[in-house]
XYZ file of C-alpha atoms in Angstrom:
541
model
C 121.891 120.561 127.518
C 123.789 117.338 127.622
C 127.405 117.425 126.246
C 127.132 113.995 124.626
C 124.478 115.153 122.109
C 127.216 116.354 119.827
C 127.489 119.330 117.490
C 124.488 118.092 115.336
C 122.081 117.897 118.287
C 123.116 120.876 120.344
C 122.298 124.503 120.398
C 118.495 124.239 119.742
C 117.142 123.490 123.015
C 115.393 126.928 123.510
C 113.547 126.619 120.159
C 110.049 125.423 119.519
C 108.752 121.834 119.350
C 110.331 121.097 116.033
C 113.716 122.202 117.508
C 113.268 119.843 120.338
C 112.545 116.927 118.164
C 115.712 117.768 116.108
C 117.685 117.995 119.444
C 116.543 114.576 120.517
C 117.100 113.146 117.005
C 120.556 114.590 117.026
C 121.193 112.926 120.368
C 120.013 109.447 119.140
C 122.041 109.739 115.928
C 125.159 110.675 117.889
C 124.795 107.935 120.230
C 124.208 105.317 117.541
C 127.395 106.649 115.560
C 129.751 106.695 118.575
C 128.449 103.809 120.738
C 126.500 101.217 118.747
C 127.750 101.313 115.177
C 131.257 100.241 115.988
C 129.867 97.033 117.884
C 127.566 96.266 114.818
C 130.378 96.651 112.292
C 132.875 94.603 114.224
C 130.650 91.558 114.529
C 129.005 91.952 111.119
C 125.563 92.745 112.588
C 124.407 94.176 109.286
C 124.950 90.970 107.446
C 122.741 89.023 109.837
C 120.001 91.315 111.039
C 119.522 94.920 109.884
C 121.468 97.405 107.650
C 123.165 100.314 109.321
C 121.001 103.268 110.212
C 121.394 106.540 108.247
C 120.556 110.208 108.986
C 117.168 109.769 107.300
C 116.182 107.062 109.621
C 116.416 109.333 112.555
C 114.863 112.472 110.686
C 111.828 110.969 108.963
C 108.362 111.551 109.901
C 106.229 108.857 111.627
C 105.354 106.047 109.166
C 102.276 103.792 109.189
C 102.459 100.451 107.245
C 99.396 98.771 106.025
C 99.257 95.134 105.330
C 96.464 92.722 104.388
C 95.076 90.274 101.907
C 93.867 91.603 98.638
C 90.544 93.543 98.520
C 90.450 94.326 102.328
C 90.489 98.048 101.705
C 94.096 99.089 102.175
C 94.306 101.666 99.374
C 90.653 102.726 100.107
C 91.649 103.269 103.829
C 94.408 105.570 102.666
C 92.018 107.542 100.382
C 89.619 107.663 103.428
C 92.203 109.436 105.630
C 93.537 111.765 103.004
C 90.208 112.492 101.495
C 91.858 112.782 98.057
C 93.324 110.520 95.377
C 97.051 109.936 95.299
C 99.322 109.077 92.166
C 99.491 105.425 91.645
C 96.196 104.524 93.410
C 94.232 101.742 92.022
C 91.108 100.401 93.659
C 88.958 97.290 92.803
C 87.646 94.007 94.124
C 90.389 92.188 92.305
C 94.063 92.384 93.356
C 94.981 95.953 92.241
C 97.913 97.217 94.313
C 100.941 95.133 93.199
C 103.544 97.439 94.570
C 104.785 99.004 97.748
C 103.779 102.707 97.630
C 105.080 105.246 100.093
C 102.490 108.101 100.202
C 104.478 111.096 101.449
C 104.162 114.898 101.485
C 105.411 116.900 98.636
C 104.878 120.486 97.423
C 103.593 119.274 94.008
C 101.825 115.986 93.089
C 103.781 113.294 91.313
C 105.660 109.963 91.808
C 109.204 108.791 92.180
C 110.122 105.322 90.942
C 111.991 102.898 93.187
C 115.408 103.046 91.645
C 115.428 106.824 92.015
C 113.913 106.687 95.501
C 116.785 104.493 97.026
C 119.421 106.990 95.958
C 117.762 109.853 97.689
C 119.743 110.613 100.849
C 116.704 112.542 102.276
C 114.429 109.517 102.097
C 114.779 106.659 104.653
C 114.650 103.897 101.949
C 118.398 103.816 100.603
C 118.942 100.451 102.342
C 116.084 98.769 100.196
C 118.399 98.665 97.353
C 119.757 95.281 98.518
C 116.489 93.621 97.611
C 117.273 94.222 93.792
C 115.504 95.367 90.715
C 112.581 92.831 91.083
C 111.574 94.729 94.263
C 112.471 98.280 93.011
C 110.378 97.914 90.090
C 107.614 97.337 92.384
C 108.267 100.298 94.621
C 107.382 103.818 94.232
C 106.951 107.059 96.308
C 103.476 108.833 95.722
C 103.911 112.626 96.799
C 101.153 115.191 97.130
C 100.372 118.379 99.102
C 98.111 117.012 101.798
C 97.749 118.249 105.301
C 97.783 114.710 106.785
C 101.128 113.975 105.076
C 102.795 116.939 106.737
C 102.771 114.824 109.949
C 102.828 111.185 108.926
C 103.762 109.015 105.909
C 101.660 105.927 104.883
C 103.206 102.744 103.371
C 100.766 100.925 101.205
C 101.797 97.200 100.473
C 100.732 94.654 97.838
C 97.540 92.662 98.510
C 98.414 89.216 99.633
C 96.910 86.169 97.805
C 96.687 82.546 99.023
C 98.505 80.822 96.015
C 102.024 79.462 96.043
C 102.500 80.977 92.526
C 102.320 84.506 93.780
C 105.129 83.853 96.368
C 107.388 82.367 93.795
C 106.741 84.970 91.058
C 107.400 88.132 93.210
C 111.203 87.796 92.436
C 111.976 89.107 95.889
C 111.593 88.142 99.483
C 108.333 89.794 100.488
C 108.639 88.971 104.167
C 112.023 90.353 104.428
C 110.877 93.604 102.905
C 107.909 93.736 105.370
C 110.391 93.036 108.182
C 112.602 95.916 106.997
C 109.620 98.297 107.029
C 108.404 97.007 110.364
C 111.613 97.923 112.046
C 111.343 101.517 111.002
C 107.675 102.412 111.016
C 105.701 103.652 114.128
C 102.547 101.629 113.534
C 101.508 98.506 111.554
C 97.985 98.267 110.748
C 96.756 94.751 109.698
C 93.484 95.021 107.625
C 90.850 92.350 107.485
C 87.609 92.022 105.556
C 84.584 90.870 107.517
C 83.798 88.401 104.792
C 87.270 87.027 104.323
C 88.812 86.116 107.627
C 91.004 83.151 106.399
C 94.657 83.876 106.898
C 96.728 82.542 103.879
C 100.116 80.843 104.307
C 101.822 84.120 102.838
C 99.910 86.330 105.169
C 100.687 84.146 108.238
C 104.530 84.315 107.300
C 104.126 88.164 106.856
C 102.549 88.473 110.244
C 105.336 86.284 111.752
C 107.848 88.636 110.163
C 106.765 91.340 112.631
C 108.224 89.256 115.549
C 109.521 91.748 118.170
C 107.347 94.649 116.927
C 104.158 93.477 118.667
C 103.811 96.972 120.318
C 103.286 98.456 116.887
C 100.569 96.251 115.635
C 96.925 97.330 115.442
C 94.197 95.273 113.701
C 91.319 96.753 111.649
C 88.237 94.608 110.937
C 86.940 96.584 107.889
C 83.657 96.512 105.906
C 81.856 95.569 109.200
C 78.841 97.416 108.046
C 78.064 94.590 105.541
C 77.003 92.220 108.456
C 74.410 92.401 111.282
C 75.205 92.470 114.891
C 74.820 88.811 115.375
C 77.104 88.003 112.544
C 79.587 90.647 113.528
C 79.977 88.883 117.022
C 80.828 85.666 115.197
C 83.144 87.388 112.866
C 85.121 89.103 115.588
C 85.448 85.853 117.612
C 86.666 83.914 114.438
C 89.258 86.719 113.795
C 90.642 86.697 117.325
C 90.849 82.780 116.994
C 92.656 83.053 113.833
C 95.148 85.764 115.103
C 95.799 83.878 118.165
C 97.175 80.948 116.106
C 99.624 83.313 114.165
C 100.686 86.019 116.627
C 102.596 84.579 119.561
C 101.852 87.066 122.302
C 100.056 86.771 125.668
C 98.343 90.266 125.092
C 95.267 90.587 123.011
C 95.639 92.739 120.029
C 93.603 95.893 119.833
C 90.987 95.411 117.116
C 89.172 98.436 115.517
C 85.683 97.610 113.974
C 84.214 99.803 111.325
C 83.707 100.694 107.618
C 86.601 102.932 106.649
C 85.360 104.700 103.363
C 83.357 107.763 102.538
C 80.124 105.866 101.516
C 76.786 105.380 103.322
C 76.772 102.506 105.828
C 74.990 99.347 104.528
C 73.827 98.352 107.894
C 73.343 101.142 110.553
C 72.644 98.899 113.443
C 76.245 99.567 114.820
C 76.612 103.183 113.777
C 77.587 104.216 117.172
C 80.027 101.509 117.707
C 81.730 102.239 114.318
C 81.975 105.964 115.194
C 83.511 105.175 118.588
C 86.019 102.675 117.012
C 86.894 105.233 114.293
C 87.568 107.913 116.815
C 89.746 105.599 118.916
C 91.866 104.652 115.756
C 92.175 108.257 114.714
C 93.499 109.166 118.172
C 96.004 106.410 117.988
C 97.264 107.699 114.615
C 97.177 111.343 115.670
C 99.349 110.602 118.584
C 102.179 109.217 116.427
C 104.085 112.512 115.998
C 104.132 113.183 119.642
C 105.450 109.806 120.550
C 107.942 109.662 117.577
C 111.021 110.521 119.606
C 110.102 107.866 122.155
C 109.541 105.248 119.520
C 112.980 105.904 117.974
C 114.580 105.644 121.345
C 112.676 102.403 121.942
C 113.858 100.978 118.611
C 117.478 102.031 119.191
C 117.323 100.237 122.639
C 115.956 97.081 121.045
C 118.614 97.273 118.318
C 121.367 97.717 120.944
C 120.158 94.756 123.062
C 120.085 92.475 119.835
C 123.594 93.835 118.840
C 124.918 92.760 122.108
C 123.577 89.395 121.959
C 124.801 88.996 118.472
C 128.419 89.989 119.619
C 128.212 87.265 122.302
C 127.204 84.665 119.757
C 129.773 85.572 117.146
C 132.523 85.836 119.617
C 131.701 82.373 121.210
C 131.628 80.772 117.857
C 135.116 82.226 117.104
C 136.443 81.027 120.430
C 135.308 77.451 119.816
C 136.942 77.108 116.454
C 140.187 74.962 116.225
C 143.265 76.838 114.959
C 144.329 74.276 112.242
C 142.527 71.120 111.700
C 138.728 70.083 111.624
C 137.258 73.428 111.044
C 134.506 72.380 108.861
C 133.313 69.671 111.155
C 133.454 72.005 114.205
C 131.492 74.554 112.363
C 128.728 71.947 111.679
C 128.645 70.918 115.139
C 128.391 74.504 116.423
C 125.627 75.229 114.207
C 123.715 72.186 115.325
C 124.401 72.983 119.037
C 123.247 76.705 118.568
C 120.071 76.177 120.881
C 122.471 74.936 123.636
C 124.875 77.788 122.930
C 121.942 80.250 123.502
C 121.093 78.757 126.774
C 124.813 78.829 127.881
C 125.007 82.482 126.853
C 121.794 83.351 128.847
C 123.255 81.809 131.989
C 126.811 83.375 131.663
C 125.712 86.865 130.811
C 122.181 87.035 132.429
C 120.424 87.674 129.177
C 116.760 87.215 128.551
C 115.720 84.442 126.178
C 113.560 86.993 124.247
C 116.715 89.058 123.278
C 118.028 86.135 121.148
C 117.373 86.023 117.413
C 115.464 83.156 116.030
C 117.480 79.902 116.056
C 116.513 78.454 112.701
C 117.171 81.661 110.826
C 120.504 82.194 112.605
C 121.494 78.640 111.732
C 120.570 79.186 107.983
C 122.748 82.460 107.843
C 125.771 80.719 109.651
C 125.997 78.056 107.108
C 127.628 80.406 104.550
C 130.017 82.148 106.958
C 133.655 81.463 107.620
C 133.914 81.236 111.399
C 137.656 81.858 111.353
C 137.029 85.399 110.243
C 134.775 86.166 113.101
C 136.257 88.393 115.869
C 136.900 87.696 119.614
C 134.949 89.435 122.286
C 136.015 92.992 122.762
C 134.852 94.074 126.294
C 135.281 97.776 125.481
C 132.768 97.762 122.736
C 130.282 95.860 124.998
C 130.950 98.469 127.843
C 130.297 101.351 125.492
C 126.803 99.981 124.791
C 126.147 99.169 128.348
C 127.067 102.661 129.271
C 124.725 103.999 126.668
C 121.857 101.933 127.825
C 122.464 102.522 131.532
C 123.287 106.316 131.500
C 122.862 108.154 128.144
C 119.503 106.692 127.154
C 118.108 107.535 130.573
C 119.179 111.191 130.304
C 117.723 111.484 126.832
C 114.475 109.955 127.896
C 114.193 112.476 130.807
C 114.841 115.260 128.252
C 112.132 114.013 126.014
C 109.631 113.915 128.859
C 110.584 117.323 130.157
C 110.223 118.865 126.629
C 106.994 117.016 125.924
C 105.407 118.640 128.952
C 106.565 122.130 127.814
C 105.739 122.020 124.185
C 102.229 122.060 122.639
C 100.827 118.666 121.745
C 101.579 117.869 118.117
C 98.754 116.109 116.323
C 97.875 114.958 112.824
C 95.539 117.385 111.082
C 93.633 117.446 107.733
C 91.670 114.875 105.816
C 89.293 112.716 107.699
C 90.808 113.685 111.106
C 89.413 117.184 110.939
C 85.819 115.832 110.398
C 85.863 114.226 113.793
C 87.146 117.093 115.883
C 84.403 119.743 116.082
C 80.900 120.618 115.103
C 77.839 118.456 115.462
C 79.513 115.431 113.758
C 82.224 115.281 116.335
C 82.486 112.146 118.312
C 80.152 112.345 121.377
C 78.523 115.523 120.247
C 75.003 115.797 121.852
C 75.398 112.589 123.763
C 75.586 111.757 127.419
C 76.515 114.951 129.478
C 76.919 116.896 126.229
C 73.225 116.443 125.351
C 71.397 119.912 125.350
C 74.665 121.929 125.273
C 73.341 124.011 122.340
C 69.695 124.267 123.381
C 67.997 127.097 125.339
C 65.746 124.841 127.422
C 67.437 122.949 130.362
C 67.747 119.356 129.001
C 66.427 117.840 132.285
C 63.161 119.688 131.945
C 61.544 117.055 129.500
C 61.844 114.255 132.162
C 61.261 116.505 135.156
C 57.588 115.795 135.623
C 58.436 112.112 136.150
C 61.237 112.875 138.609
C 59.077 115.312 140.559
C 56.469 112.476 141.215
C 59.438 110.466 142.780
C 60.660 113.638 144.664
C 57.306 114.219 146.359
C 57.096 110.637 147.631
C 60.221 111.310 149.529
C 58.570 113.657 151.908
C 60.472 116.963 151.254
C 60.756 119.477 154.155
C 60.683 123.135 152.892
C 60.919 122.023 149.321
C 64.041 119.755 150.028
C 64.970 116.230 150.657
C 67.775 115.073 152.899
C 70.674 112.962 151.943
C 69.349 110.010 153.625
C 66.087 110.234 151.554
C 67.944 110.878 148.339
C 70.318 107.873 148.967
C 67.275 105.471 149.240
C 66.092 106.349 145.842
C 69.571 106.755 144.168
C 70.846 103.280 145.436
C 67.940 101.806 143.359
C 69.973 102.363 140.339
C 72.449 99.671 141.415
C 75.401 101.860 140.562
C 78.334 101.620 142.993
C 78.679 104.134 145.928
C 81.730 105.796 144.323
C 79.620 106.804 141.196
C 76.594 107.772 143.272
C 78.938 109.929 145.564
C 80.165 111.729 142.342
C 76.725 112.210 141.192
C 75.643 113.651 144.670
C 78.502 115.978 144.612
C 77.604 117.253 140.981
C 73.841 117.569 141.826
C 74.112 119.375 145.147
C 74.819 122.655 143.517
C 74.631 124.923 146.674
C 76.429 122.330 148.710
C 73.886 122.442 151.522
C 73.754 118.639 151.855
C 70.074 118.617 150.616
C 68.425 118.420 147.278
C 65.578 120.582 145.990
C 63.291 119.405 143.135
C 65.728 120.606 140.383
C 68.808 119.297 142.013
C 67.050 115.896 142.408
C 66.100 115.936 138.817
C 69.647 116.605 137.916
C 70.768 113.580 140.063
C 68.351 111.473 138.364
C 69.530 112.690 134.873
C 73.153 112.121 135.695
C 72.207 108.518 136.761
C 70.567 108.018 133.471
C 73.568 109.189 131.622
C 75.715 106.684 133.534
C 73.391 103.780 132.951
C 73.376 104.547 129.330
C 77.003 103.910 129.221
C 78.521 107.482 129.157
C 81.152 108.980 131.415
C 80.256 111.755 134.002
C 81.773 115.132 133.657
C 84.414 116.040 136.049
C 82.560 119.396 136.783
C 78.972 120.241 136.046
C 78.703 121.830 132.680
C 76.869 125.155 132.542
C 74.077 123.803 130.434
C 73.108 121.215 133.061
C 73.209 123.644 135.908
C 69.458 124.024 137.206
C 67.796 127.198 136.206
C 67.201 128.383 139.872
C 70.850 128.024 140.710
C 72.307 129.852 137.670
C 74.006 133.181 138.430
C 72.071 135.978 136.896
C 73.990 137.710 133.977
C 75.339 141.132 134.929
C 73.863 144.030 132.789
C 75.524 147.339 132.285
C 74.048 150.180 134.166
């Protein structure tokens, strides 16, 4: 175990998966306290960007933040995942959720108001107190004994309206609160209604507040069963166009299409699509506990890079200030020249432009600062962070990878997640290569008469056709040779380089599976094995 993990992180490396996570968490916390926090405090990083991290920030479960305009189904989505109501839940077509609700695990059902929540050292919300009573009166924690919440916590946000009045009457900076959560959560889910794709000004500002957290964002196009296939294609295109104007990233966001509530589908044309999309979304959420340590490590690296850049900016402003006269005029000049200063620092310290904070926001914050109280550059503080990024982080990353391979996969269980894992309603059950898995009769038999007609036109010798003859028929499927080669390998059960009538029928069945859009199995499942090639069951004498 690494000596730099410190007392809080050491001594647990031989335990189970939870001990491993605590070891990594201890290492991250120790690195932050010893290497990064001194730099942040020296250059007033917390006044400009983000409050100092606390122990709960390192220890908390993965969190999922839901954001969307009113009546897009955010609260219903949580109800769908948990499969039970939670304290404070209100659902309706009108704007119902007017508060931030942290839905978390608790031994007994109940709620905790915001003012009490931000003084609880075990919860990662203490720094939210800076947003004042107007926000805290609209913030609560909903606790309940639910299996899903043993692995993740979910943050429900107020529905966003399009009016200016709502923005003014909130009494707190809504986008600043969202940004605070975005920096700490593992996944941000933007929900859209298939009937309401317009992105209001406040929703646009909310999305822009997630700048730098693009890797965490997923999009859900909800209530998609209320439109037919043609309309759905148009809605999807319109959504991507709208998002492209708001989210400034070259990558296309992952959009999950479906109807996320426990009611019958109004339009069943796209049932299979919805099932596949729901399964993909569930898998993404289920993987969060396993990736939690990597996410915290990644967020710490992003924070360290920003803290370094901030130190260079502040120390440069300090260096440029006159010692006696003309301080105010020089301050105004430096603020107006901030874009040029950014470029100068980029060249001098070889820093990427993407690591710098937003110019306009930084200029507004500098207006109220006394530049003479800033500190000059301390190379030792920068070197400590550079050493952390170059050596300590890399060592911790290798520990995470090593332990991930040794420990069982940690997944989210309970609620809607259990309904998609096993049984006849599991995703893909009875489809593709899995078709016929629970039937006594060989699934290929129903189409074998048609396949036999083709087989006997290929002039079999001693009941078998050669590879050349089989190839002439198989290439008519227009599948690439790499796929046909795999089908041949699966169908030639006895490996003699020829196909009998059952093996040929199997090959045609596998071609059909691939043409229907399903994946081929890696090895031939027992239920697809031709009857004449199955090994007889051994009976006791």
